[in-house]
Amino acid sequence: MALLKENNAQLCVATAGGGKTTFAQIKILLEKLWRKSKNGKKLIDGNNILCLVYNKHNKRDMINKQKFFVNEVNIHTPSSIHLDTNINACTMHAFCNLWANTYVIQMGLSNWRLMTDAMVENSFKTAITVAKKKLSDDLDVNLDDLIQLYNYHRETMLGVSNLTEVDKFIDLGLPVSSVELIFNIFNSIKKQKHVYDFTDMLQNFYDLIKNNDVILNNIRGCYDYIVADEVQDFTPIMWKILQLLVDDGTPLLCIGDEDQNIYSFRGANIYDTLHFNNIFKDAETFVLSRNRRCRKDILDLAKNVINKNSLRFEKEIKGVKDGGDVK
């Protein structure tokens, strides 16, 4: 039903080994066969199908699987139905960076540089040193926890005072005022050096397309179909960017599994996934519950844990393979 129906927005949730990646590739292939481009003159081209993946390791897998499926179709159909093997696959950060380079002046990033991980760490070390002098306090700060909390703060779009129950905030053991001071100094250092980090890029890009309809429509015009993979790992700002991209009716396919949400420490939450049908227009959620990867004894053990989740879709995990060996 998910392959055949043409909702404006579709969410396919599936257990691990449930075939959601294969489903997505076949869905893209079918869209190439019958969907007209936005100008209505021809079928859509793979270069105008945007596939947003959570990390760069998934990009190559997406591209290769699309080539495999399309080549199978091309071998068995007349040359008049020849499909291209392309898809435009990238991470959300790479996508935003691409358009940041295009609209660098409008985003206020002209002559600014993207920070490396080492630059971020060194700038935070400086911010901590300055904060210690201002507070006349020898702060004991875990650098990794501080950076993760900062990224969480930016990608969830929450103020520091709203993060006191977050694990990384508790781990830091600092008062809100000290954390806010360090973050403010870090942001000042970036401005002085004319550098920006990945969270700045996401926020600046979101602000750009939210407040500039001309640029938003220019970007929308480049894509006839959008696929978002592993959406349970998207942060709130990523969801907001996605909403703006498809708010004009651009068809959207999201793939994920709320039971596999493992990046909550980065700001990812499953609420947007669970409320998908309410967030997007003409939306429908489809469930693939059959696991083709793991054997019965392994699945039974996994289900004992997963079924304790209270925030999840009602999907029964079914296996097709007997046996298994759990030690």
Coordinates of C-alpha atoms in Angstrom, one line a residue:
M1 CA 0.0 0.0 0.0
A2 CA 2.8 2.4 0.8
L3 CA 4.4 1.8 -2.7
L4 CA 1.1 2.3 -4.5
K5 CA -0.4 5.2 -2.6
E6 CA 0.6 8.8 -3.5
N7 CA 0.2 10.8 -0.3
N8 CA 1.9 14.1 -0.2
A9 CA 3.8 12.9 2.9
Q10 CA 4.6 9.3 3.8
L11 CA 6.3 7.9 6.8
C12 CA 7.5 4.3 6.6
V13 CA 8.5 2.9 10.0
A14 CA 10.0 -0.6 10.2
T15 CA 11.8 -2.8 12.6
A16 CA 15.5 -3.5 11.9
G17 CA 15.7 -5.9 9.0
G18 CA 12.2 -4.9 8.0
G19 CA 13.2 -3.8 4.5
K20 CA 12.7 0.0 4.8
T21 CA 15.8 0.7 2.8
T22 CA 14.7 -1.6 0.0
F23 CA 11.2 -0.1 0.2
A24 CA 12.6 3.4 -0.2
Q25 CA 14.7 2.5 -3.2
I26 CA 11.8 0.9 -5.0
K27 CA 9.6 3.8 -4.1
I28 CA 12.1 6.2 -5.7
L29 CA 12.3 4.0 -8.8
L30 CA 8.5 4.0 -9.1
E31 CA 8.5 7.8 -8.8
K32 CA 10.9 8.0 -11.7
L33 CA 8.6 5.9 -13.7
W34 CA 5.4 7.9 -13.3
R35 CA 5.9 11.2 -11.5
K36 CA 6.1 14.4 -13.6
S37 CA 8.6 17.1 -12.7
K38 CA 7.3 20.3 -11.2
N39 CA 7.3 22.0 -14.6
G40 CA 5.0 19.2 -15.9
K41 CA 7.0 18.7 -19.1
K42 CA 8.8 15.4 -18.4
L43 CA 9.3 12.7 -15.8
I44 CA 11.4 13.6 -12.8
D45 CA 15.2 13.2 -13.1
G46 CA 17.1 11.5 -10.3
N47 CA 19.2 14.6 -9.8
N48 CA 16.1 16.3 -8.6
I49 CA 15.3 13.7 -6.0
L50 CA 16.9 14.8 -2.8
C51 CA 17.8 12.0 -0.3
L52 CA 18.7 13.3 3.1
V53 CA 20.7 10.8 5.2
Y54 CA 21.7 11.2 8.8
N55 CA 25.4 10.4 8.4
K56 CA 27.7 10.3 5.4
H57 CA 28.2 6.5 5.6
N58 CA 24.6 6.0 4.5
K59 CA 25.1 8.2 1.4
R60 CA 27.2 5.7 -0.6
D61 CA 24.8 2.8 0.3
M62 CA 21.8 4.8 -0.9
I63 CA 23.5 5.7 -4.2
N64 CA 24.7 2.1 -4.9
K65 CA 21.3 0.5 -4.1
Q66 CA 19.5 2.9 -6.4
K67 CA 21.9 2.0 -9.2
F68 CA 21.3 -1.7 -8.6
F69 CA 17.5 -1.5 -8.7
V70 CA 17.4 0.9 -11.7
N71 CA 19.8 -1.3 -13.7
E72 CA 17.6 -4.4 -13.0
V73 CA 14.6 -2.5 -14.4
N74 CA 16.5 -1.2 -17.4
I75 CA 17.7 -4.7 -18.3
H76 CA 14.2 -6.0 -18.4
T77 CA 12.3 -3.2 -20.1
P78 CA 12.5 -1.6 -23.6
S79 CA 15.0 1.2 -24.1
S80 CA 12.2 3.7 -24.4
I81 CA 11.7 3.3 -20.6
H82 CA 15.3 3.8 -19.8
L83 CA 15.7 5.3 -16.3
D84 CA 18.6 7.2 -14.9
T85 CA 20.4 5.8 -11.9
N86 CA 20.9 9.1 -10.2
I87 CA 19.8 10.3 -6.8
N88 CA 21.0 13.5 -5.0
A89 CA 22.1 12.0 -1.7
C90 CA 23.7 14.0 1.1
T91 CA 23.6 14.6 4.8
M92 CA 21.4 17.4 6.2
H93 CA 24.6 19.3 7.2
A94 CA 26.1 18.9 3.7
F95 CA 22.8 20.0 2.1
C96 CA 22.7 23.2 4.3
N97 CA 26.4 23.8 3.5
L98 CA 25.8 23.6 -0.2
W99 CA 23.1 26.3 -0.1
A100 CA 25.1 28.3 2.4
N101 CA 27.8 28.6 -0.2
T102 CA 25.2 29.7 -2.8
Y103 CA 23.6 32.3 -0.5
V104 CA 26.7 33.1 1.5
I105 CA 26.1 36.9 1.4
Q106 CA 22.4 36.6 2.4
M107 CA 23.4 34.3 5.3
G108 CA 25.9 36.8 6.5
L109 CA 28.8 34.4 6.1
S110 CA 30.9 36.2 3.4
N111 CA 34.6 35.8 4.3
W112 CA 33.7 33.4 7.1
R113 CA 35.2 29.9 7.5
L114 CA 33.7 26.7 8.7
M115 CA 35.4 25.5 11.9
T116 CA 37.2 22.2 12.2
D117 CA 36.7 20.0 15.3
A118 CA 40.1 21.2 16.5
M119 CA 39.1 24.8 16.1
V120 CA 35.9 24.2 18.1
E121 CA 37.8 22.6 20.9
N122 CA 40.5 25.3 21.1
S123 CA 37.8 28.0 21.1
F124 CA 35.9 26.4 23.9
K125 CA 39.2 26.0 25.9
T126 CA 39.7 29.7 25.5
A127 CA 36.1 30.4 26.5
I128 CA 36.5 28.3 29.7
T129 CA 39.7 30.2 30.6
V130 CA 38.1 33.6 30.1
A131 CA 35.0 32.5 32.1
K132 CA 37.2 31.4 35.0
K133 CA 38.7 34.8 35.2
K134 CA 35.4 36.6 35.0
L135 CA 33.9 34.4 37.7
S136 CA 37.1 34.2 39.8
D137 CA 36.3 30.5 40.0
D138 CA 38.4 27.5 39.1
L139 CA 35.7 25.8 37.1
D140 CA 36.1 22.0 36.6
V141 CA 34.7 21.5 33.1
N142 CA 34.6 18.3 31.0
L143 CA 35.3 19.6 27.4
D144 CA 33.5 16.8 25.6
D145 CA 30.4 17.2 27.8
L146 CA 30.4 20.9 27.3
I147 CA 30.6 20.7 23.5
Q148 CA 27.9 18.1 23.3
L149 CA 25.6 20.2 25.5
Y150 CA 26.3 23.2 23.3
N151 CA 25.3 21.3 20.1
Y152 CA 22.2 19.9 21.9
H153 CA 21.3 23.5 23.0
R154 CA 21.6 24.8 19.4
E155 CA 19.9 21.9 17.5
T156 CA 17.0 21.6 19.9
M157 CA 16.6 25.4 19.8
L158 CA 16.2 25.4 23.6
G159 CA 17.6 27.9 26.0
V160 CA 20.2 26.8 28.5
S161 CA 17.8 27.2 31.4
N162 CA 15.5 24.6 29.7
L163 CA 18.3 22.0 29.7
T164 CA 18.8 21.4 33.4
E165 CA 17.3 17.9 33.2
V166 CA 19.6 16.8 30.3
D167 CA 22.2 14.3 31.1
K168 CA 25.1 16.3 29.8
F169 CA 24.0 19.3 31.8
I170 CA 23.8 17.2 35.0
D171 CA 27.2 15.6 34.1
L172 CA 28.8 19.1 33.9
G173 CA 27.7 20.0 37.4
L174 CA 27.8 23.8 36.6
P175 CA 25.2 26.4 37.3
V176 CA 23.1 27.8 34.4
S177 CA 24.8 31.2 34.7
S178 CA 28.3 29.6 34.2
V179 CA 27.2 27.6 31.2
E180 CA 25.5 30.6 29.6
L181 CA 28.7 32.7 30.1
I182 CA 30.9 30.1 28.5
F183 CA 28.5 29.7 25.5
N184 CA 28.3 33.5 25.1
I185 CA 32.1 33.8 25.2
F186 CA 32.5 31.0 22.6
N187 CA 30.0 32.7 20.3
S188 CA 31.9 36.0 20.7
I189 CA 35.2 34.2 19.8
K190 CA 33.6 32.9 16.6
K191 CA 32.5 36.4 15.6
Q192 CA 35.9 37.8 16.3
K193 CA 37.6 35.1 14.1
H194 CA 34.9 35.1 11.4
V195 CA 34.3 31.4 11.8
Y196 CA 31.1 29.3 12.2
D197 CA 30.4 25.8 13.3
F198 CA 27.9 23.2 12.0
T199 CA 25.2 24.3 14.4
D200 CA 25.5 27.9 13.2
M201 CA 25.1 26.7 9.6
L202 CA 21.9 24.8 10.4
Q203 CA 20.5 27.8 12.4
N204 CA 21.5 30.4 9.7
F205 CA 20.1 28.3 6.9
Y206 CA 16.8 27.8 8.8
D207 CA 16.6 31.5 9.4
L208 CA 17.3 32.3 5.8
I209 CA 14.6 30.1 4.3
K210 CA 12.1 30.9 7.0
N211 CA 12.4 34.7 6.4
N212 CA 13.1 34.8 2.6
D213 CA 10.3 33.4 0.5
V214 CA 12.2 34.0 -2.8
I215 CA 15.2 32.0 -1.8
L216 CA 13.0 29.3 -0.2
N217 CA 11.1 28.9 -3.5
N218 CA 14.3 28.9 -5.5
I219 CA 15.6 26.0 -3.4
R220 CA 12.2 24.2 -3.5
G221 CA 12.2 24.4 -7.3
C222 CA 15.3 22.3 -7.5
Y223 CA 13.6 19.2 -6.0
D224 CA 10.7 17.2 -7.3
Y225 CA 10.8 14.5 -4.5
I226 CA 12.4 14.4 -1.1
V227 CA 13.4 11.4 0.9
A228 CA 14.6 11.6 4.5
D229 CA 16.3 8.5 6.0
E230 CA 16.6 7.6 9.7
V231 CA 14.3 10.4 10.7
Q232 CA 14.2 9.2 14.3
D233 CA 17.7 10.7 14.6
F234 CA 16.7 14.1 13.2
T235 CA 17.0 17.0 15.7
P236 CA 14.1 19.6 16.0
I237 CA 15.9 22.1 13.8
M238 CA 16.4 19.5 11.1
W239 CA 12.6 18.7 11.2
K240 CA 11.8 22.4 10.9
I241 CA 14.1 22.7 7.8
L242 CA 12.4 19.7 6.3
Q243 CA 8.9 21.1 6.9
L244 CA 9.8 24.4 5.1
L245 CA 11.2 22.5 2.1
V246 CA 8.0 20.5 1.5
D247 CA 5.4 23.0 2.7
D248 CA 4.7 23.9 -1.0
G249 CA 3.4 20.4 -1.6
T250 CA 6.7 18.8 -2.7
P251 CA 6.2 15.0 -2.1
L252 CA 8.0 13.7 1.0
L253 CA 9.0 10.2 2.0
C254 CA 10.4 9.6 5.5
I255 CA 11.9 6.4 6.7
G256 CA 12.9 5.4 10.2
D257 CA 12.1 3.4 13.3
E258 CA 11.3 5.1 16.6
D259 CA 12.6 2.0 18.5
Q260 CA 16.1 2.8 17.1
N261 CA 16.3 6.3 18.4
I262 CA 19.9 6.3 19.8
Y263 CA 21.0 9.9 19.4
S264 CA 18.9 11.6 22.0
F265 CA 22.2 12.9 23.6
R266 CA 22.6 15.0 20.4
G267 CA 19.1 16.4 20.6
A268 CA 17.3 13.9 18.5
N269 CA 13.8 13.0 19.7
I270 CA 11.0 10.8 18.4
Y271 CA 8.1 13.1 18.9
D272 CA 8.2 14.5 15.4
T273 CA 8.3 11.0 14.1
L274 CA 5.3 9.9 16.3
H275 CA 3.3 13.1 15.4
F276 CA 4.2 12.9 11.6
N277 CA 0.6 12.7 10.5
N278 CA -0.3 15.9 12.4
I279 CA 2.8 17.9 11.2
F280 CA 2.6 17.3 7.5
K281 CA -0.2 17.8 5.0
D282 CA -1.9 14.8 3.5
A283 CA 0.3 12.5 5.6
E284 CA 0.0 8.8 6.3
T285 CA 2.2 6.3 8.2
F286 CA 2.9 2.8 7.1
V287 CA 4.4 0.0 9.2
L288 CA 6.7 -2.8 8.1
S289 CA 6.8 -5.2 11.0
R290 CA 8.4 -8.3 9.5
N291 CA 12.0 -8.8 10.3
R292 CA 13.9 -10.8 7.6
R293 CA 17.3 -10.5 9.2
C294 CA 17.3 -12.0 12.7
R295 CA 16.3 -15.5 13.9
K296 CA 13.4 -16.1 16.3
D297 CA 15.4 -16.5 19.6
I298 CA 17.2 -13.2 19.0
L299 CA 14.0 -11.4 18.1
D300 CA 12.2 -12.7 21.2
L301 CA 15.0 -11.3 23.4
A302 CA 15.0 -8.0 21.6
K303 CA 11.2 -7.7 21.9
N304 CA 11.4 -8.2 25.7
V305 CA 13.3 -5.0 25.8
I306 CA 11.7 -3.0 23.0
N307 CA 8.1 -3.7 24.3
K308 CA 8.9 -1.7 27.4
N309 CA 9.0 1.4 25.3
S310 CA 6.0 3.5 26.0
L311 CA 6.6 6.0 23.1
R312 CA 6.3 4.0 20.0
F313 CA 4.0 3.0 17.2
E314 CA 1.8 -0.1 17.7
K315 CA 3.9 -2.5 15.6
E316 CA 4.4 -6.1 16.3
I317 CA 7.8 -7.4 15.4
K318 CA 7.5 -10.6 13.4
G319 CA 10.3 -12.9 12.3
V320 CA 10.5 -15.3 9.3
K321 CA 13.5 -17.3 10.5
D322 CA 13.5 -20.0 13.2
G323 CA 16.3 -20.7 15.6
G324 CA 19.0 -18.4 16.8
D325 CA 21.7 -18.6 19.5
V326 CA 21.8 -16.0 22.3
K327 CA 24.6 -16.3 24.9

